[in-house]
């Protein structure tokens, strides 16, 4: 269950109806912040994974330095 799904469960609880405007605004800010952090983390994970995949692909096509040394000897 993702963070947003957990937060949506809180929205449906009856306690939310007892919140005043300040508490409601604070909760909305919390939801927005959590969503933004989650998005940033996903972008970072994708970028790191993409770079790793690119390096592995390049190494498979070009070959590593160890193989080059063995071939030239």
One Martini backbone bead per residue (centre of mass of N, CA, C, O) as a GRO file, in nm:
protein
   73
    1UNK     BB    1   0.094   0.038   0.026
    2UNK     BB    2   0.081   0.352  -0.033
    3UNK     BB    3   0.089   0.663   0.090
    4UNK     BB    4  -0.170   0.769  -0.049
    5UNK     BB    5  -0.352   0.536   0.044
    6UNK     BB    6  -0.323   0.588   0.345
    7UNK     BB    7  -0.432   0.881   0.339
    8UNK     BB    8  -0.714   0.808   0.228
    9UNK     BB    9  -0.805   0.657   0.480
   10UNK     BB   10  -0.803   0.908   0.663
   11UNK     BB   11  -1.024   1.068   0.512
   12UNK     BB   12  -1.264   0.852   0.593
   13UNK     BB   13  -1.258   0.932   0.870
   14UNK     BB   14  -1.450   1.073   1.122
   15UNK     BB   15  -1.236   1.264   1.254
   16UNK     BB   16  -1.218   1.474   1.023
   17UNK     BB   17  -1.489   1.623   1.093
   18UNK     BB   18  -1.352   1.751   1.371
   19UNK     BB   19  -1.188   1.941   1.224
   20UNK     BB   20  -1.034   2.217   1.176
   21UNK     BB   21  -0.893   2.430   0.956
   22UNK     BB   22  -0.600   2.397   1.052
   23UNK     BB   23  -0.591   2.086   1.046
   24UNK     BB   24  -0.666   2.057   0.750
   25UNK     BB   25  -0.425   2.217   0.632
   26UNK     BB   26  -0.204   2.044   0.756
   27UNK     BB   27  -0.287   1.780   0.618
   28UNK     BB   28  -0.257   1.883   0.325
   29UNK     BB   29   0.045   1.951   0.348
   30UNK     BB   30   0.134   1.666   0.418
   31UNK     BB   31   0.035   1.531   0.159
   32UNK     BB   32   0.199   1.704  -0.041
   33UNK     BB   33   0.481   1.642   0.074
   34UNK     BB   34   0.472   1.335   0.044
   35UNK     BB   35   0.429   1.334  -0.261
   36UNK     BB   36   0.687   1.489  -0.340
   37UNK     BB   37   0.893   1.297  -0.214
   38UNK     BB   38   0.807   1.047  -0.372
   39UNK     BB   39   0.867   1.160  -0.653
   40UNK     BB   40   1.168   1.218  -0.609
   41UNK     BB   41   1.248   0.926  -0.545
   42UNK     BB   42   1.158   0.800  -0.814
   43UNK     BB   43   1.347   0.964  -0.996
   44UNK     BB   44   1.612   0.877  -0.867
   45UNK     BB   45   1.579   0.571  -0.911
   46UNK     BB   46   1.556   0.582  -1.217
   47UNK     BB   47   1.828   0.720  -1.278
   48UNK     BB   48   2.011   0.508  -1.147
   49UNK     BB   49   1.907   0.264  -1.313
   50UNK     BB   50   1.972   0.377  -1.593
   51UNK     BB   51   2.277   0.410  -1.556
   52UNK     BB   52   2.337   0.115  -1.492
   53UNK     BB   53   2.224  -0.003  -1.756
   54UNK     BB   54   2.414   0.154  -1.943
   55UNK     BB   55   2.680   0.043  -1.833
   56UNK     BB   56   2.622  -0.257  -1.886
   57UNK     BB   57   2.582  -0.230  -2.189
   58UNK     BB   58   2.855  -0.105  -2.260
   59UNK     BB   59   3.024  -0.336  -2.139
   60UNK     BB   60   2.912  -0.560  -2.327
   61UNK     BB   61   3.005  -0.423  -2.601
   62UNK     BB   62   3.307  -0.333  -2.524
   63UNK     BB   63   3.427  -0.407  -2.259
   64UNK     BB   64   3.653  -0.463  -2.035
   65UNK     BB   65   3.971  -0.403  -1.917
   66UNK     BB   66   4.058  -0.698  -1.859
   67UNK     BB   67   4.017  -0.808  -2.147
   68UNK     BB   68   4.214  -0.619  -2.291
   69UNK     BB   69   4.470  -0.718  -2.146
   70UNK     BB   70   4.455  -1.019  -2.233
   71UNK     BB   71   4.461  -0.972  -2.544
   72UNK     BB   72   4.736  -0.796  -2.558
   73UNK     BB   73   4.939  -1.031  -2.433
   0.00000   0.00000   0.00000
